[in-house]
XYZ file of C-alpha atoms in Angstrom:
566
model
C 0.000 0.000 0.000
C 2.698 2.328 1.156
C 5.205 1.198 -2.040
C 1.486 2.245 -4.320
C 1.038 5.983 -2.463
C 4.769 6.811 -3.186
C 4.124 5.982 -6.883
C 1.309 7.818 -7.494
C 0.619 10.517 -4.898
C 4.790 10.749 -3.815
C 6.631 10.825 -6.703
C 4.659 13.850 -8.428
C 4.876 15.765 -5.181
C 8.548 15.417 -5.482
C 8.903 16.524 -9.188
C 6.794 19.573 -8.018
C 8.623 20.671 -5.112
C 11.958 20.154 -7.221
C 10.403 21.961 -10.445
C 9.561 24.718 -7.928
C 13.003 24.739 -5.741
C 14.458 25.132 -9.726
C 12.869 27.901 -10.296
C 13.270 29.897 -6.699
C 16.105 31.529 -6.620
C 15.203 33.047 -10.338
C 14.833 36.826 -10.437
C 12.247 37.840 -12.155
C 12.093 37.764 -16.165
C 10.295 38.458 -19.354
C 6.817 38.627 -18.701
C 6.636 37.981 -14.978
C 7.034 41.489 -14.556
C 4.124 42.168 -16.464
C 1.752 39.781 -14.982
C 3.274 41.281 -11.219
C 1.782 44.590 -12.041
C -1.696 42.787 -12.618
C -1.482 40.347 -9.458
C -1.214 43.346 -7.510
C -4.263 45.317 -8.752
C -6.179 42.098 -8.250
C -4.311 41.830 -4.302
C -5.694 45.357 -3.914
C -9.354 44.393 -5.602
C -9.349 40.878 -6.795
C -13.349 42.042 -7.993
C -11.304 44.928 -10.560
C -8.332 42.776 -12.395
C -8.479 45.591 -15.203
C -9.557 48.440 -13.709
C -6.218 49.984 -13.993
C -3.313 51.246 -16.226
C 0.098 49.937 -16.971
C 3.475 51.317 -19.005
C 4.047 47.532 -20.625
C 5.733 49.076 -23.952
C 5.783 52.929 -24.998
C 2.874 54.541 -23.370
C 0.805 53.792 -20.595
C -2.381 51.618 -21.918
C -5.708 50.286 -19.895
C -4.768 46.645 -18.531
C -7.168 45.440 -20.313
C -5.189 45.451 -23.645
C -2.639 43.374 -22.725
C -2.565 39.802 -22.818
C -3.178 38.472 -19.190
C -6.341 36.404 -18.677
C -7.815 36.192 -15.215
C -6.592 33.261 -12.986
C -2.913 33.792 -12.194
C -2.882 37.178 -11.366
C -5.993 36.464 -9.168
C -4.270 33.503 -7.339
C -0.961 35.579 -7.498
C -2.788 38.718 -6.010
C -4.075 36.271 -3.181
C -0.625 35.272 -1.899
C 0.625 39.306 -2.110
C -2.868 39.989 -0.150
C -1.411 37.402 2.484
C 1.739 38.893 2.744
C 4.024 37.245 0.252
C 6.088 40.181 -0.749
C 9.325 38.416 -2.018
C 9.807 36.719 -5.815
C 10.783 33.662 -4.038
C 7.536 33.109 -1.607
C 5.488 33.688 -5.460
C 7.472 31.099 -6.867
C 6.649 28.683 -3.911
C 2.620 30.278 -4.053
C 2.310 28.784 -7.302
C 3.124 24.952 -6.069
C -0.245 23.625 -6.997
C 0.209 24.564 -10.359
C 3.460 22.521 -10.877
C 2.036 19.533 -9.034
C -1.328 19.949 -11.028
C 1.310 19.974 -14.082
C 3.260 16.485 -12.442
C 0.693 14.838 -11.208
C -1.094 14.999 -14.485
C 1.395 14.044 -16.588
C 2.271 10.871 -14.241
C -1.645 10.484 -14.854
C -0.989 9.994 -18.704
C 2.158 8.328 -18.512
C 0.336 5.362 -16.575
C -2.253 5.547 -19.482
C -0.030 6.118 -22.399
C 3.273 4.087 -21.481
C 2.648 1.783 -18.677
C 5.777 0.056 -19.084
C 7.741 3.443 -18.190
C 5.723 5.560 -16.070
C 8.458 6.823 -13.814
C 10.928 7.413 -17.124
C 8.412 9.313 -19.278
C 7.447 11.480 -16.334
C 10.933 12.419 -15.660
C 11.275 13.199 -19.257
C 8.632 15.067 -19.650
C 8.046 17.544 -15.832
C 12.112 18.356 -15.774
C 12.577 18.193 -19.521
C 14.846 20.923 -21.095
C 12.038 22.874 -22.751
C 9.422 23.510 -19.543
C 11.906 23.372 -16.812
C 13.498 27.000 -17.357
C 10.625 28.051 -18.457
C 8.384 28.151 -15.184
C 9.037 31.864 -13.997
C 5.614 33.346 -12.933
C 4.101 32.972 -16.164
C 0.821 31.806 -17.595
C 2.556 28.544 -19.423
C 3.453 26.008 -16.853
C 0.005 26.854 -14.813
C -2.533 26.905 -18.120
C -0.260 23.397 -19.354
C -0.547 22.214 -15.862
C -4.357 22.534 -15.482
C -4.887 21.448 -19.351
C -3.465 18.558 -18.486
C -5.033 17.662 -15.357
C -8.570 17.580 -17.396
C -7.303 15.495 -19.625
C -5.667 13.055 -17.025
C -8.895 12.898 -15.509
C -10.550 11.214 -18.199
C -7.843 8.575 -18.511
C -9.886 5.965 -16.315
C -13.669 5.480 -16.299
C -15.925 8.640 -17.169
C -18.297 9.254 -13.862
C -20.818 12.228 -13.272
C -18.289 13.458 -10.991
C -15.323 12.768 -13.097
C -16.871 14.869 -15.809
C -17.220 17.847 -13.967
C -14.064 17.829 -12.162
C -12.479 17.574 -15.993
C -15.030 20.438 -17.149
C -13.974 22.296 -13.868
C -10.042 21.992 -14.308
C -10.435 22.998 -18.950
C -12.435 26.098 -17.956
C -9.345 26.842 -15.434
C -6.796 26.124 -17.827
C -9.006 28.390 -20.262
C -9.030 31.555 -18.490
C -5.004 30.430 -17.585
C -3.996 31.315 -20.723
C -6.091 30.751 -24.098
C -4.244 28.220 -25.537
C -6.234 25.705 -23.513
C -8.795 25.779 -26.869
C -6.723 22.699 -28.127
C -7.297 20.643 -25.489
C -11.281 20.847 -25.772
C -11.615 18.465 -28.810
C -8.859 16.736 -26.924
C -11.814 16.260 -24.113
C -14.260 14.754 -26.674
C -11.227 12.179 -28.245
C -10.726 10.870 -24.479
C -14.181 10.459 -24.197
C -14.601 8.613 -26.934
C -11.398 6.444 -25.989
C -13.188 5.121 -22.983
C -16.195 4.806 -25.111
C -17.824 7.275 -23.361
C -17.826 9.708 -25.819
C -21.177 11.956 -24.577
C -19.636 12.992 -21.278
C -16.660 14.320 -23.720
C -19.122 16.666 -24.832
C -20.066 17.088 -21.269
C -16.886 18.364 -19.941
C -16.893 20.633 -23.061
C -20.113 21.468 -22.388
C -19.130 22.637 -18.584
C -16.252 24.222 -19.366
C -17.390 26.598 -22.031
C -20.466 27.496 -19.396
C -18.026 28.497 -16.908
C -15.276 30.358 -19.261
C -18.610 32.105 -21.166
C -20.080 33.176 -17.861
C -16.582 34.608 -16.769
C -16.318 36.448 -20.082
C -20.072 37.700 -19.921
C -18.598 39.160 -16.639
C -15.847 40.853 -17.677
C -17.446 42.300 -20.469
C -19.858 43.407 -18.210
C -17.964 45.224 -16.182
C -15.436 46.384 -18.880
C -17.833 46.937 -22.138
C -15.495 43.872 -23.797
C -14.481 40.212 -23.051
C -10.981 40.068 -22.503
C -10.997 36.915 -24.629
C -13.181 38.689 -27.344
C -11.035 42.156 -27.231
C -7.762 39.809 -27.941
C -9.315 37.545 -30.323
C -10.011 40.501 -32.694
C -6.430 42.338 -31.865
C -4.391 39.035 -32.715
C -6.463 38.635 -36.187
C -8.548 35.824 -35.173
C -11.331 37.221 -37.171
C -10.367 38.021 -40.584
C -10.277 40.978 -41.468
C -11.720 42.946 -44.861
C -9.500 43.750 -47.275
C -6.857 41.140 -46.893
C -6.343 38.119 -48.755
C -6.882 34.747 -47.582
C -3.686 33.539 -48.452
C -1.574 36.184 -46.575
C -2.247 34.715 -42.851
C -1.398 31.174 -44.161
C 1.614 32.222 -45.358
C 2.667 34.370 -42.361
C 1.571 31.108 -39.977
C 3.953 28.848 -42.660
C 7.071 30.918 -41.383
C 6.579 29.524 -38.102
C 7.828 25.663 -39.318
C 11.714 26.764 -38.628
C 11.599 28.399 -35.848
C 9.717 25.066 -34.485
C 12.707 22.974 -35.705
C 14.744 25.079 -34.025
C 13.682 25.186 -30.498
C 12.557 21.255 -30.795
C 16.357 20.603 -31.598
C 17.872 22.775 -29.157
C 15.648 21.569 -26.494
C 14.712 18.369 -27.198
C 17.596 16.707 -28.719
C 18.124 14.052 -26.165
C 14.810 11.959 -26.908
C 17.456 10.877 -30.154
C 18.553 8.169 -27.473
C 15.364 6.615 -27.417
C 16.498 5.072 -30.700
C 18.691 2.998 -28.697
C 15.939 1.798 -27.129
C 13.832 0.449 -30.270
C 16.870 -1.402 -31.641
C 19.650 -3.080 -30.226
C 22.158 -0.360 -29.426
C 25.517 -0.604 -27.399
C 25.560 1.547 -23.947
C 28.702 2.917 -24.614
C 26.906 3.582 -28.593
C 24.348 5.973 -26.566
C 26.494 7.364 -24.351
C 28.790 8.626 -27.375
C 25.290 10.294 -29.149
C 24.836 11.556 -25.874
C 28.541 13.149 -25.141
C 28.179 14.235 -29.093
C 24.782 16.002 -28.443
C 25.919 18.088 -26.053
C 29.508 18.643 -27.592
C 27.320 20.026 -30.860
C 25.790 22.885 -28.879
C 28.872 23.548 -26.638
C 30.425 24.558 -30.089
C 27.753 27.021 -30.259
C 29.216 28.698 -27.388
C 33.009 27.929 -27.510
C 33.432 28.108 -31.646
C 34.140 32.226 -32.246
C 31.971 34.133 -35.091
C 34.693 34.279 -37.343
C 34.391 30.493 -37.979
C 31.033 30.441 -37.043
C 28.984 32.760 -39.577
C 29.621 31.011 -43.438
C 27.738 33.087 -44.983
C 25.823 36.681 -44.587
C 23.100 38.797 -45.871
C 24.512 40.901 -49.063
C 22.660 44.193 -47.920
C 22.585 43.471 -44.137
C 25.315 41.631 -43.499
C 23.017 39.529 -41.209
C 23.870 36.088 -41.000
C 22.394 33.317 -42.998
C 24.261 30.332 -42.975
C 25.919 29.710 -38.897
C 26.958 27.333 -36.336
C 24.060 27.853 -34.150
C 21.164 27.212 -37.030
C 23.403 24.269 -38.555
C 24.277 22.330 -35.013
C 20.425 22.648 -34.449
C 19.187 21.524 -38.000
C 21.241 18.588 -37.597
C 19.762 17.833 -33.962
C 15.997 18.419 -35.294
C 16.639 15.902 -38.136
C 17.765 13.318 -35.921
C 14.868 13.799 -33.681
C 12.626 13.434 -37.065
C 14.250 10.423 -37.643
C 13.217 9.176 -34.143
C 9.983 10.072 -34.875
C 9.593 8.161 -37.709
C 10.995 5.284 -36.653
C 8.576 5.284 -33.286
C 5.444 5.824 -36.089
C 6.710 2.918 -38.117
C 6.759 1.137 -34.839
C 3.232 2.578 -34.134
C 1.706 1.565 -37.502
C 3.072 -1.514 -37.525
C 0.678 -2.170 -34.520
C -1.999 -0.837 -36.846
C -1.640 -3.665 -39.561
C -1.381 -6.023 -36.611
C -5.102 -5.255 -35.560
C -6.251 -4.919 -39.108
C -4.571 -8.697 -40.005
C -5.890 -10.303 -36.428
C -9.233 -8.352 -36.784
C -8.586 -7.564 -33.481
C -10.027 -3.896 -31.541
C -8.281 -1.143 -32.650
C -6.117 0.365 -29.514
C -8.077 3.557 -29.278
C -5.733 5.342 -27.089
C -2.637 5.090 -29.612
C -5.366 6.732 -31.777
C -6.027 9.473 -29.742
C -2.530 10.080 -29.106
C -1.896 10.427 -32.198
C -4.277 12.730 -33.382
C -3.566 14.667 -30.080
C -0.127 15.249 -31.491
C -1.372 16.424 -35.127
C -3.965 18.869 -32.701
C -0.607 20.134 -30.777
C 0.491 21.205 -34.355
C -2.209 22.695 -35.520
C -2.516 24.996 -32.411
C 1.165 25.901 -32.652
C 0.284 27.318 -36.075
C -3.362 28.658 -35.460
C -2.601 30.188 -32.404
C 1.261 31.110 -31.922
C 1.791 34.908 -32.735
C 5.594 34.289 -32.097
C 7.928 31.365 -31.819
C 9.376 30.819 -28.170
C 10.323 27.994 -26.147
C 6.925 28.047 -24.330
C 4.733 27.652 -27.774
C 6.329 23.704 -28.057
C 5.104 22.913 -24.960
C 2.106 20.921 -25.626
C 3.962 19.233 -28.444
C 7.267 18.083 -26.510
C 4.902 16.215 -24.163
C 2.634 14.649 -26.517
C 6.164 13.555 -28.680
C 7.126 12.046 -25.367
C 4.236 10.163 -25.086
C 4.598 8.660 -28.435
C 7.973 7.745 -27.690
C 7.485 6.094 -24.757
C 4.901 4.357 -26.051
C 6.066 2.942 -29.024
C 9.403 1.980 -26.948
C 9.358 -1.699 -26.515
C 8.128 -3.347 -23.010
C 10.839 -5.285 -22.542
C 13.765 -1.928 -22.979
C 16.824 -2.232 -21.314
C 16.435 -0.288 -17.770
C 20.249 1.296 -18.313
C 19.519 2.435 -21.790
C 16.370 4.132 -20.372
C 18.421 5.170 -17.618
C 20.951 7.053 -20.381
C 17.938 8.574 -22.007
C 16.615 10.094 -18.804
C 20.293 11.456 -17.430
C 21.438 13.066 -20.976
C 17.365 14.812 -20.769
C 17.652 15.960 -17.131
C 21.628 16.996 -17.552
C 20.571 19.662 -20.456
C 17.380 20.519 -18.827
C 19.769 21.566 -16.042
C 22.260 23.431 -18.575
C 19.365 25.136 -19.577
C 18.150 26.049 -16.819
C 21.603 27.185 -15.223
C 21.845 29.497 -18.336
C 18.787 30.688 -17.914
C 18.970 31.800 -14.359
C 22.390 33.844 -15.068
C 20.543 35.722 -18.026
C 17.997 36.799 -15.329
C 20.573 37.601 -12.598
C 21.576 40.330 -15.132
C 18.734 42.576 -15.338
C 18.352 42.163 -11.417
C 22.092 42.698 -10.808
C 21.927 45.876 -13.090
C 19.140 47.580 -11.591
C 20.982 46.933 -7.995
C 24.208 48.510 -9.279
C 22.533 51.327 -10.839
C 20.830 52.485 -7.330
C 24.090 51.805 -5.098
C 26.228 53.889 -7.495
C 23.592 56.904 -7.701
C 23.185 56.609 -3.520
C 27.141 56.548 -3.205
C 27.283 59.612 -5.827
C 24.222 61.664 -4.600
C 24.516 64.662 -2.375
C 20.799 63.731 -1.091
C 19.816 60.411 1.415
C 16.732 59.733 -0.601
C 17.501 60.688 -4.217
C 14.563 60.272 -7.243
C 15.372 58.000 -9.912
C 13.427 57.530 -12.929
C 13.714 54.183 -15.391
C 12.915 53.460 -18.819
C 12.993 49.467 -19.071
C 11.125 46.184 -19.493
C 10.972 42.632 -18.570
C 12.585 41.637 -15.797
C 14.456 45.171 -15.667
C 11.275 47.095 -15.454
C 10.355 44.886 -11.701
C 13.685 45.060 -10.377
C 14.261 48.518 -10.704
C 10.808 49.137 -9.202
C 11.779 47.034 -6.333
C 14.666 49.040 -5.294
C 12.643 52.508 -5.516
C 13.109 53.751 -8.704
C 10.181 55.188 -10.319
C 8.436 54.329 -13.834
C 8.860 56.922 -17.029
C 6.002 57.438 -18.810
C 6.603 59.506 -21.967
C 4.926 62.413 -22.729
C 3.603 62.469 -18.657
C 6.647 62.354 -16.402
C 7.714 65.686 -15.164
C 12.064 65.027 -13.468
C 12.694 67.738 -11.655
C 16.528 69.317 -11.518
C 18.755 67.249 -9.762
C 16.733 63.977 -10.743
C 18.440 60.770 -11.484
C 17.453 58.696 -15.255
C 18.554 54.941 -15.548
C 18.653 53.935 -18.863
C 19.014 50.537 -20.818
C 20.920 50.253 -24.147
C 18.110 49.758 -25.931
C 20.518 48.294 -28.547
C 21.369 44.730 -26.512
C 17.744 44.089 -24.160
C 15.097 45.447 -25.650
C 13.157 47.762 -24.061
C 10.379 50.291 -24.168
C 9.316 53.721 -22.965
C 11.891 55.471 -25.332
C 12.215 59.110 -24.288
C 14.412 61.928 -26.358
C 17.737 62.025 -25.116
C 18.927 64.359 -27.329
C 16.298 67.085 -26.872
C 16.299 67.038 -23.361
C 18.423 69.176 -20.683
C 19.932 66.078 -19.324
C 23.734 65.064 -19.045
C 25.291 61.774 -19.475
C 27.262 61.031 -15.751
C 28.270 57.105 -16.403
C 27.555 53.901 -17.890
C 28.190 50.269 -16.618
C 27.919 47.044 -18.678
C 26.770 43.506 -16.806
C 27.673 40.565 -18.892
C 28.700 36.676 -18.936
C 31.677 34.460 -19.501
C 30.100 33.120 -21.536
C 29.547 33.370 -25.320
C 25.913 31.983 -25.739
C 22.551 33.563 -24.136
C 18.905 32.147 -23.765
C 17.434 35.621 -23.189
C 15.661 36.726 -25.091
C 15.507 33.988 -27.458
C 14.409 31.184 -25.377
C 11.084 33.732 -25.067
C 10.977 34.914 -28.372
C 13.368 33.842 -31.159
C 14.278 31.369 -33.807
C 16.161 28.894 -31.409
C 16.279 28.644 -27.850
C 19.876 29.489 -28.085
C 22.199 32.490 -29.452
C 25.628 33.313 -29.618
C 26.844 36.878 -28.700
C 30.206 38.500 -28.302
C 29.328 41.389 -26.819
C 27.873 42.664 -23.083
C 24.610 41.363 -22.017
C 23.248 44.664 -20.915
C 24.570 48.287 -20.548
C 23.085 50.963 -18.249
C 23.687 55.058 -18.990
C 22.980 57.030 -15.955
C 21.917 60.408 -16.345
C 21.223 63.675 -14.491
C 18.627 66.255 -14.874
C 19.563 70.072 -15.042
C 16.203 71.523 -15.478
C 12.809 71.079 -15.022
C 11.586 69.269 -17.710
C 9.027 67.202 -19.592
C 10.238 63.737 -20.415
C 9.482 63.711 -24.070
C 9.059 60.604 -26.220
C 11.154 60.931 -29.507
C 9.143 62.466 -32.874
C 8.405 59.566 -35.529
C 10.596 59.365 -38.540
């Protein structure tokens, strides 16, 4: 009994608390800072999320037209209402999200790859791609919940059962809207346990709830937050524009997806060394090669790393970086194909024996064509966190199609060489955020150290995880056009050349005067930020600093202006 808790209750606890402890000592980055401004509104009035204003990118804009759907910053703004104040005490409020994310996909593993339950859940919860990627973003929590509706209707489909599923999609839904793909995911589950009406009855629930929250908020706001973004990200087509031109656009997105599937994802190669005979030390030299190929990213300088460039730009074409990962993302292909061959040669078994089709290697199959077709449909950009939903559904296939009778140690090889990047990764990761932290903390000591008064005012231009920590040490927010520094005031400005960021003022017309500038970089020669969040590849290679900060003094009065359009 005891040996049966630690496998299924146990064992996801402890992926959670170790996929949180990973991501506690993280500053905050990209987005979080963002979503921070909205869970404190809601800790103030959880019964107003929008009712207020934020500078996100140039000017200040009405919270309700950016991207942040209801439930994080509302359990977010519960924890700052109870006192959390620090970015580590957030990271260990949001706990039930990475064991709703665990203990799902331990719920799916047991469904989709019996045979290697523990494995595939390892592979999956601290793979390279979600692992650096928690923060105190929308992803992890809206994949987390997703999941847990589907997990539920892995067994049985009771009254109870549907509306717990219903319950947890609508969650998921108002996480982050992604969650759309997984409602014809619902109906498929259904109809695996041939139950395929309450499918339509967790759909059914779930679009009650989400459709009641939206008639809400629209309500209260004149707009549903889903229906305002819906017609902003061209959901709607609009008149005028050809049908062809958003196709095209969406087509673009096929590299970048090679890209960040080869970079972080490259280690599920080794399961072909668990399909076919393959010698240990074999895998363990395509392991020790794997990593070797994107070391060179970072150790292999640009002069032998760019082959060929632009002829107008000069930007580079032909690298390193896009030719280690190319090769890595074929290799995986070639996995995959092998693991459908394996797959449909279970298909000609049942059509031969006239024996039941296995409906679940159905559904997870056309769940991974559905993953696909919402990375297109719904991606506006290509990031680390849009492959989510198809790096654990191409886990799932692989472990399925992996023989019953696999070799523990190969498995063993697999799992080490996936959790050994994902803590690469993640190690890279967490420097890159140190950075913008570390920069704002310099900025204010040197300004205190070189000011005449005890309590000097600093203004910032900045974003991401910048615009937070600059806030935290008492700096105070420009907004162009508005803000009004006073002589003898302090600005702290980002290069906007190397992060970027936003609230651009006028330097040149204004009666300011340059006093110093630091730089905060990295021994290193490759970065994940930003292009882990928004790129072609998770990874990049720069020889240059990772940030620079001017520091500036005011000498009148003056109006911080934003800069005239070209």
């Amino acid at each position: 009994m005891l040996k049966q808790f630690w496998r299924t209750e146990c064992f996801p606890i402890f992926l959670a608390i170790l996929l949180t402890a990973w991501n506690v000592p993280k500053p905050l980055v990209i987005d979080d800072s963002a979503y921070w401004e909205y869970a404190r509104q809601s800790a103030k009035n959880p019964w107003d999320p929008y009712g207020f204003s934020l500078n996100w990118y140039q000017y200040r804009e009405p919270a309700m037209e950016i991207l942040a759907p209801p439930l994080v910053p509302f359990w977010w703004g519960r924890g700052i209402a109870l006192g959390l104040t620090e970015p580590w005490q957030w990271k260990c409020w949001f706990f039930p999200f990475n064991w709703c994310f665990a203990r799902a996909v331990w719920s799916l593993a047991r469904r989709f790859a019996p045979a290697h339950i523990r494995s595939t859940t390892l592979l999956i919860v601290l793979s390279p791609t979600i692992s650096p990627s928690v923060n105190l973003m929308l992803d992890v929590p809206a994949l987390g919940l997703g999941l847990m509706a589907l997990a539920i209707l892995t067994k049985p489909i009771t009254i109870s059962r549907m509306i717990l599923s219903g319950i947890f999609l609508a969650l998921a839904m108002e996480t982050k809207y992604i969650a759309l793909v997984w409602f014809p995911m619902s109906v498929l589950f259904a109809w695996a346990n041939r139950q395929i009406l309450f499918g339509f009855g967790v759909v059914g629930i779930a679009s009650a709830l989400v459709i009641a929250l939206e008639w809400a908020l629209a309500v209260q706001y004149g707009v549903s937050h889903f229906w305002f973004h819906l017609q902003q990200s061209g959901g709607i087509h609009a008149s005028g524009t050809s049908w062809w031109q958003p196709i095209l656009l969406k087509l673009q997105l096929a590299s970048p997806l090679l890209g960040y599937l080869g970079g972080l994802s490259p280690m599920l190669i080794l399961a072909a060394g668990t399909f076919y005979p393959m010698s240990k030390r074999v895998m363990i030299g395509i392991l020790i090669g794997i990593l070797g190929l994107l070391a060179s990213i970072a150790l292999v300088p640009d002069r032998y790393a760019i082959w060929t460039t632009h002829p107008e730009t000069g930007a580079a074409r032909l690298n390193l970086t896009s030719s280690v990962l190319g090769i890595l993302s074929m290799g995986l292909l070639v996995v995959w194909a092998i693991a459908g061959l394996r797959l449909a040669g279970r298909v000609r078994r049942w059509v031969r024996t006239r024996q039941r089709w296995d409906r679940w290697t159905i559904v997870l199959v056309l769940w991974w064509w559905i993953e696909l077709a919402g990375y297109f449909a719904l991606t506006p950009f290509p990031a680390a966190r849009r492959v989510f939903g198809i790096t654990v559904v191409t886990t799932l296939l692989l472990m399925r199609a992996m023989p019953v009778w696999s070799d523990p140690i190969r498995k063993r090889i697999l799992v080490t060489g996936s959790l050994l990047l994902a803590m690469i990764v993640a190690g890279l990761d967490l420097a890159e955020a140190f950075v913008e932290r570390n920069a704002a903390r310099m900025a204010k000591t040197w300004i205190q150290e070189h000011s005449t008064e005890p309590e000097p005012t600093i203004w910032f231009t900045g974003h991401w995880g910048f615009q937070f920590a600059a806030q935290q040490v008492g700096m105070l927010p420009i907004h162009p056009d508005e803000t009004i520094a006073q002589a003898g005031d302090w600005l702290v400005l980002p290069d906007e050349r190397l992060r970027p960021h936003a609230q651009e003022i006028a330097i040149d017309r204004l009666p300011i005067t340059p006093i110093t500038a630091f730089e905060q970089d990295l021994p290193w020669a490759v970065q994940t930020l930003p292009t882990l969040y928004g790129g072609r590849s998770p990874f990049e290679r720069v020889e240059w600093p990772r940030m620079v900060v001017r520091i500036y003094r005011v000498e009148t009065t003056t109006r911080l202006i934003a800069p005239r359009p070209s």
